[in-house]
Coordinates of C-alpha atoms in Angstrom, one line a residue:
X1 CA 21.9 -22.9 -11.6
X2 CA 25.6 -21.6 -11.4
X3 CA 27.1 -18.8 -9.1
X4 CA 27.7 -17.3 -12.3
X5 CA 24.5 -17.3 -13.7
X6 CA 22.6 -16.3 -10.1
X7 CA 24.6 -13.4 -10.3
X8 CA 24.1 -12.3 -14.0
X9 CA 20.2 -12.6 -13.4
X10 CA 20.7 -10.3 -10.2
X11 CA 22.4 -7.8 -12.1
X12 CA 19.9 -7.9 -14.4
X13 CA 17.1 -7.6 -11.8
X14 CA 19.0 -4.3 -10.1
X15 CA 19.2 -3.0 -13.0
X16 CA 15.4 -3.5 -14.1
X17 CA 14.8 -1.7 -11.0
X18 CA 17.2 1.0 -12.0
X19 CA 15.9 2.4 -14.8
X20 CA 12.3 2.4 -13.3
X21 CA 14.1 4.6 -10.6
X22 CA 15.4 6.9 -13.5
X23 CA 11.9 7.4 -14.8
X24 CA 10.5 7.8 -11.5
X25 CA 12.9 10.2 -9.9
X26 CA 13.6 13.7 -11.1
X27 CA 11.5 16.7 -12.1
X28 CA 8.7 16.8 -14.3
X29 CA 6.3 14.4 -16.2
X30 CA 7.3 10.5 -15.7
X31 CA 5.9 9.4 -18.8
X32 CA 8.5 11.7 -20.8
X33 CA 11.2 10.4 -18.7
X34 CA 9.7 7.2 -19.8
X35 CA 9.6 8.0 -23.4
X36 CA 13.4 9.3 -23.0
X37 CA 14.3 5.8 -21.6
X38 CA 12.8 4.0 -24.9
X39 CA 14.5 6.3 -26.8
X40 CA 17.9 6.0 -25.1
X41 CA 17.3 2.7 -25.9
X42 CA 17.5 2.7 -29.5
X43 CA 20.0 5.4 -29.2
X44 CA 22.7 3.2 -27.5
X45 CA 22.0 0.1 -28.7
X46 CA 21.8 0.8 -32.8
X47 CA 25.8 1.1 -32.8
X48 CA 26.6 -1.8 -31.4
X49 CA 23.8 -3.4 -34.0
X50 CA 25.8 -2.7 -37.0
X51 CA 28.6 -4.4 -35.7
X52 CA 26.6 -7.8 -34.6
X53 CA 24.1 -7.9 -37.7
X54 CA 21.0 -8.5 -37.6
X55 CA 19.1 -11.6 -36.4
X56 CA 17.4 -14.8 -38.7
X57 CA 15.1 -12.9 -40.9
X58 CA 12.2 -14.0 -39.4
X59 CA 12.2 -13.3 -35.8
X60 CA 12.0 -9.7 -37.3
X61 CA 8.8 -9.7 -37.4
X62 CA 8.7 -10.6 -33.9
X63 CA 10.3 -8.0 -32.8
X64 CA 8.7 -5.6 -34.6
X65 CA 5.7 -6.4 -32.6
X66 CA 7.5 -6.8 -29.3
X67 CA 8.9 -3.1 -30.1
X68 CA 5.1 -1.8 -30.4
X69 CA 3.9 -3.6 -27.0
X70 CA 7.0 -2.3 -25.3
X71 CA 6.3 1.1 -26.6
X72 CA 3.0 0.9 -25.3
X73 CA 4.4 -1.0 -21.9
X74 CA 6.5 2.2 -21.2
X75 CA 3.6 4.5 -22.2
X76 CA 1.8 2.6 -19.2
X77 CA 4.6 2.7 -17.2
X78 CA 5.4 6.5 -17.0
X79 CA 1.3 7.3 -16.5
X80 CA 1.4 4.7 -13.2
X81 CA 4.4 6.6 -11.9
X82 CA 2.7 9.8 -12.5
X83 CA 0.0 9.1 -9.9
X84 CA 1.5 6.3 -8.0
X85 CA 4.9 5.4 -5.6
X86 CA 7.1 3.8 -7.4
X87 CA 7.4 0.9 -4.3
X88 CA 3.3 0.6 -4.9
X89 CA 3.5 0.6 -8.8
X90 CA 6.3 -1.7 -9.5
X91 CA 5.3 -4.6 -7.8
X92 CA 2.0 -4.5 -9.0
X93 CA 2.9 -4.1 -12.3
X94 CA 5.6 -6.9 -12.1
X95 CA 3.4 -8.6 -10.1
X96 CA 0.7 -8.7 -12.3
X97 CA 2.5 -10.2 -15.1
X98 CA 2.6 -13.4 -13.9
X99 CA -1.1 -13.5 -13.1
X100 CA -1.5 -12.8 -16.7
X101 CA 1.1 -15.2 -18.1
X102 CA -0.6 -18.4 -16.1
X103 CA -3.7 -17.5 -16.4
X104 CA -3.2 -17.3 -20.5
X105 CA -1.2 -20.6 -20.2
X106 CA -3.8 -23.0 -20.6
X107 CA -5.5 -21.2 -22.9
X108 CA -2.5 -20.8 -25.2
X109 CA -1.0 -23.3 -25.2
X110 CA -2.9 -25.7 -23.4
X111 CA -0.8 -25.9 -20.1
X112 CA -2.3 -27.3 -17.0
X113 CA -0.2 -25.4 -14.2
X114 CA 0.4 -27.6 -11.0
X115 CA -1.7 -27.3 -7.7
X116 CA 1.5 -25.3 -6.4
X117 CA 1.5 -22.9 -9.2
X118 CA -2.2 -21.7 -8.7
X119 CA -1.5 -21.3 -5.1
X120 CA 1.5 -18.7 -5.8
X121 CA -0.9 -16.9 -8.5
X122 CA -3.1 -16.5 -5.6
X123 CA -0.7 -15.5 -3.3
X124 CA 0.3 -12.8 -5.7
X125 CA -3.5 -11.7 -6.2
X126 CA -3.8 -11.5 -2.8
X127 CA -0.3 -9.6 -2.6
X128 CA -1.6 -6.7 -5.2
X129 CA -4.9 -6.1 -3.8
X130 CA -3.1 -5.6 0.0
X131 CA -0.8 -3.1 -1.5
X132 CA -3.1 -1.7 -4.0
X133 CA -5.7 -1.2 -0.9
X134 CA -3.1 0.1 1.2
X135 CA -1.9 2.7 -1.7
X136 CA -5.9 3.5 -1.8
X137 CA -6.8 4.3 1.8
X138 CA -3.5 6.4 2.4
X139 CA -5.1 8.7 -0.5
X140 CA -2.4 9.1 -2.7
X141 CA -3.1 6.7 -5.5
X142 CA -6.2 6.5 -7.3
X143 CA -8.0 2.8 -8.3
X144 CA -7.7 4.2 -12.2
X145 CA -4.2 4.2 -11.9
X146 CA -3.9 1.2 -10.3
X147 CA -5.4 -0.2 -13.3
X148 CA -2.8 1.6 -15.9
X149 CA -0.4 -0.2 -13.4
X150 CA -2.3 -3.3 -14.2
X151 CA -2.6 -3.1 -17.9
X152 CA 1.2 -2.5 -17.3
X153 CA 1.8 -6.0 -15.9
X154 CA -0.3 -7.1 -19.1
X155 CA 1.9 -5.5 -21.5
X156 CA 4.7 -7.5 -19.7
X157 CA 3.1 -11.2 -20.1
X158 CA 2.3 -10.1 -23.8
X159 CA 5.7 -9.2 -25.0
X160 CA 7.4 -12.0 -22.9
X161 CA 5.1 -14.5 -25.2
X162 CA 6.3 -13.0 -28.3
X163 CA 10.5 -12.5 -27.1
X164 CA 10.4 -15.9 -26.2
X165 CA 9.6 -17.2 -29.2
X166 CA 11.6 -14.9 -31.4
X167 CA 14.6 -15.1 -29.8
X168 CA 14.8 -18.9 -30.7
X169 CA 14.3 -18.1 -33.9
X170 CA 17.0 -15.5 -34.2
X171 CA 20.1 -17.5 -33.8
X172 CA 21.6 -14.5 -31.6
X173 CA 20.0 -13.6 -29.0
X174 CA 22.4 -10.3 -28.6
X175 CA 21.6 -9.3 -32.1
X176 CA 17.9 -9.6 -31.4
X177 CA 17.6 -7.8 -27.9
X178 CA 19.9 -5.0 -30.0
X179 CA 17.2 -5.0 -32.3
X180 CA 14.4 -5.1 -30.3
X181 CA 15.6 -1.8 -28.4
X182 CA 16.4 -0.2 -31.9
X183 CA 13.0 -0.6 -32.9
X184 CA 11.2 0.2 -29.6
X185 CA 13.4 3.3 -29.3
X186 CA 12.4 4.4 -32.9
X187 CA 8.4 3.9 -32.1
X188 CA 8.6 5.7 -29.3
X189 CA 10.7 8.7 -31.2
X190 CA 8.2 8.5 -33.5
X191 CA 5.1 8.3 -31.2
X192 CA 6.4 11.3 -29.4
X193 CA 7.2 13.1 -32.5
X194 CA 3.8 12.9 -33.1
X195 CA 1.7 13.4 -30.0
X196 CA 4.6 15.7 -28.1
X197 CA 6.7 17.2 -30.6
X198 CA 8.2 19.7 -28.3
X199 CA 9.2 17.1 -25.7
X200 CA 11.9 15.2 -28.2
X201 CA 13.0 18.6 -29.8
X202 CA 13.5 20.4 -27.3
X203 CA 14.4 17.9 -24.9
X204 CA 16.0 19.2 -21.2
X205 CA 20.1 18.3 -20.8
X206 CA 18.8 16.2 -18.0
X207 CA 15.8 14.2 -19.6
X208 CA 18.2 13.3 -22.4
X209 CA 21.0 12.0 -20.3
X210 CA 18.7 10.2 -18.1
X211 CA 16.9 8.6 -20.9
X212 CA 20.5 7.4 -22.3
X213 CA 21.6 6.1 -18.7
X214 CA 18.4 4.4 -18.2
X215 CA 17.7 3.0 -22.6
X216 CA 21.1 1.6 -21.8
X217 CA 20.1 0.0 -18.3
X218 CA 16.7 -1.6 -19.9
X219 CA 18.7 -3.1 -22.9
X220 CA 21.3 -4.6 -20.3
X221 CA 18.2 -6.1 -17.8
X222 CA 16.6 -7.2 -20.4
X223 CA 19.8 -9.0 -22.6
X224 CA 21.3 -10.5 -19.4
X225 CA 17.4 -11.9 -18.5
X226 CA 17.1 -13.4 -22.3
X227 CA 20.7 -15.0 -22.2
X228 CA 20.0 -16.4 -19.1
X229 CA 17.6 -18.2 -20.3
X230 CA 19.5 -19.8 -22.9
X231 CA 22.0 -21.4 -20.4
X232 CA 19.7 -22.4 -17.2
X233 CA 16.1 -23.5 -16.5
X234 CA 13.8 -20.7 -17.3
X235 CA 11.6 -20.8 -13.7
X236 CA 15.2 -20.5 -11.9
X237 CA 15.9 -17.6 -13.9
X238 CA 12.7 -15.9 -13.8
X239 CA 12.1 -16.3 -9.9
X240 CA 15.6 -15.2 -9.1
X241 CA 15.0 -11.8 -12.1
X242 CA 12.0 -11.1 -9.5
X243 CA 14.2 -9.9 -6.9
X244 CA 14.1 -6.5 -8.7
X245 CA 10.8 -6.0 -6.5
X246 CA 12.9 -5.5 -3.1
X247 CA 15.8 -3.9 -5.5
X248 CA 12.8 -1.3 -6.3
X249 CA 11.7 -1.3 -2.8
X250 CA 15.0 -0.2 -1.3
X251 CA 15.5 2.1 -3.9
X252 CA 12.6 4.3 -3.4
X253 CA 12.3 4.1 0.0
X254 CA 16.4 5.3 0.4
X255 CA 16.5 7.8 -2.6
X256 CA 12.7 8.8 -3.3
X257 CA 11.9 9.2 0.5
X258 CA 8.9 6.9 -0.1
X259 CA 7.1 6.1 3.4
X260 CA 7.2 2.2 3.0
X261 CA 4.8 1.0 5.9
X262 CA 5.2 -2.3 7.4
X263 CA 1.6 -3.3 5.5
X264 CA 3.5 -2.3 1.9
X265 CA 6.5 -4.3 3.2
X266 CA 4.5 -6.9 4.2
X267 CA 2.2 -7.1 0.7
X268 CA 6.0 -7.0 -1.5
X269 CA 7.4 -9.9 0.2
X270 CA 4.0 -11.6 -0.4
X271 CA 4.3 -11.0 -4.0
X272 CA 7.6 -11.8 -4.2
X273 CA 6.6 -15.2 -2.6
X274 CA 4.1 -16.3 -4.6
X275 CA 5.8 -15.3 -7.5
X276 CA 9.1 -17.6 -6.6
X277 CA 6.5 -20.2 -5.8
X278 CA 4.9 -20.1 -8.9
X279 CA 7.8 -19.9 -11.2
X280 CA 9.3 -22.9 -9.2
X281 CA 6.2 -25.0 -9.8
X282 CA 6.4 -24.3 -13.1
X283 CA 9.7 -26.0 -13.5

């Protein structure tokens, strides 16, 4: 893998860590800043759509349903941030994903994972339950939401298997991540329209802008991660993305003021190990 491309998947690894800071920082509820995010989303990236088209016709569908699981993925998201630090919940949750995605693999699509592999999943078990213990006994973070933080990580591994297959079929990967963010920006308007009417209409100044900075920050990760892939080996690109645990990490520990304790340090480099291991074996 190029220079080039090592630092494109960077960027997009800062900047996945970015917007989580945006939903995590900042007064109020996180899961409205998380609901902002989505719909900064679609706000800032249906413009640019009708100037690259849509996609092929049927990877539509798929993201239509990638759009529902990410609405319900950032729905997860803001409710772990409400009751967790963000430098406990984000490497669970990315994390996590992994755990799912291998451990669906051979189910799925009937992939045996190396010897190798397994030992990383582990690793990254092994990882989550140090820094979910630690989160526990410092009495901050309850185990339920350490489990929204897990059914996160599962929201993750779900709409990974359905991008990956519908951005092949699209022809443009641009034009599909475009739509993608349209769409998961419009189900989260709507859901919110719904459920928290007052929270879209009469949005703060702040929430609004934040949601725009940060929509616009997931639909760049996100791109930059999906063209990657189209261009160099998909474990290389995947393990390097995974750097957005220590991005997350320094992050909240310098601007949130989080107390980041040599056993949390400890347990994020551990995950971040076995999940480099794992997407290496994979290769």
């Amino acid at each position: 893998m190029s220079f080039g491309v090592v630092l494109l998947v960077l960027i997009s690894a800062a900047t996945n860590a970015a917007w989580n800071f945006l939903i995590k920082s900042g007064e109020g509820d996180p899961l409205g800043r998380s609901a902002a995010v989505l719909i900064g989303a679609g706000v800032t990236a249906a413009p640019i759509l009708l100037f690259t088209g849509l996609p092929h016709g049927q990877s539509l569908i798929f993201a239509a349903s990638s759009a529902g699981i990410h609405a319900t993925y950032m729905l997860l998201v803001g409710l772990s941030y409400r009751g967790a630090d963000m430098s406990v919940a984000h490497p669970i949750i990315r994390g996590g994903s992994l755990i799912f995605t291998a451990s669906l693999a051979p189910l799925l699509f009937a992939e045996n994972l190396p010897l190798p592999a397994w030992v990383g999943v582990f690793i990254i078990a092994a990882g989550i339950i140090a820094m979910g213990l630690e989160a526990i006994a410092r009495k901050g973070t309850t185990p339920g939401t350490l489990a929204v933080a897990v059914l996160a990580a599962g929201t993750i591994s779900a709409y990974t298997l359905v991008d990956s297959t519908g951005v092949r079929m699209s022809g443009d990967p641009v034009a599909y991540v475009l739509t993608l963010s349209s769409l998961s920006g419009l189900a989260a308007f709507i859901v919110s329209l719904a459920v928290r009417p007052r929270s879209v209409l009469a949005m703060p100044r702040g929430t609004a802008l934040r949601g725009l900075a940060g929509g616009f920050l997931f639909t760049l990760s996100y791109g930059i991660a999906l063209y990657a892939i189209t261009i160099a080996p998909v474990s290389l690109v995947a393990a390097v993305r995974e750097t957005s645990i220590l991005f997350g990490a320094a992050l909240a520990v310098w601007l949130l003021n989080e107390k980041f304790t040599r056993w949390r340090w400890i347990a994020a480099f551990v995950i971040l190990a076995g999940l480099v291991l794992t997407r290496l074996a994979r290769g």
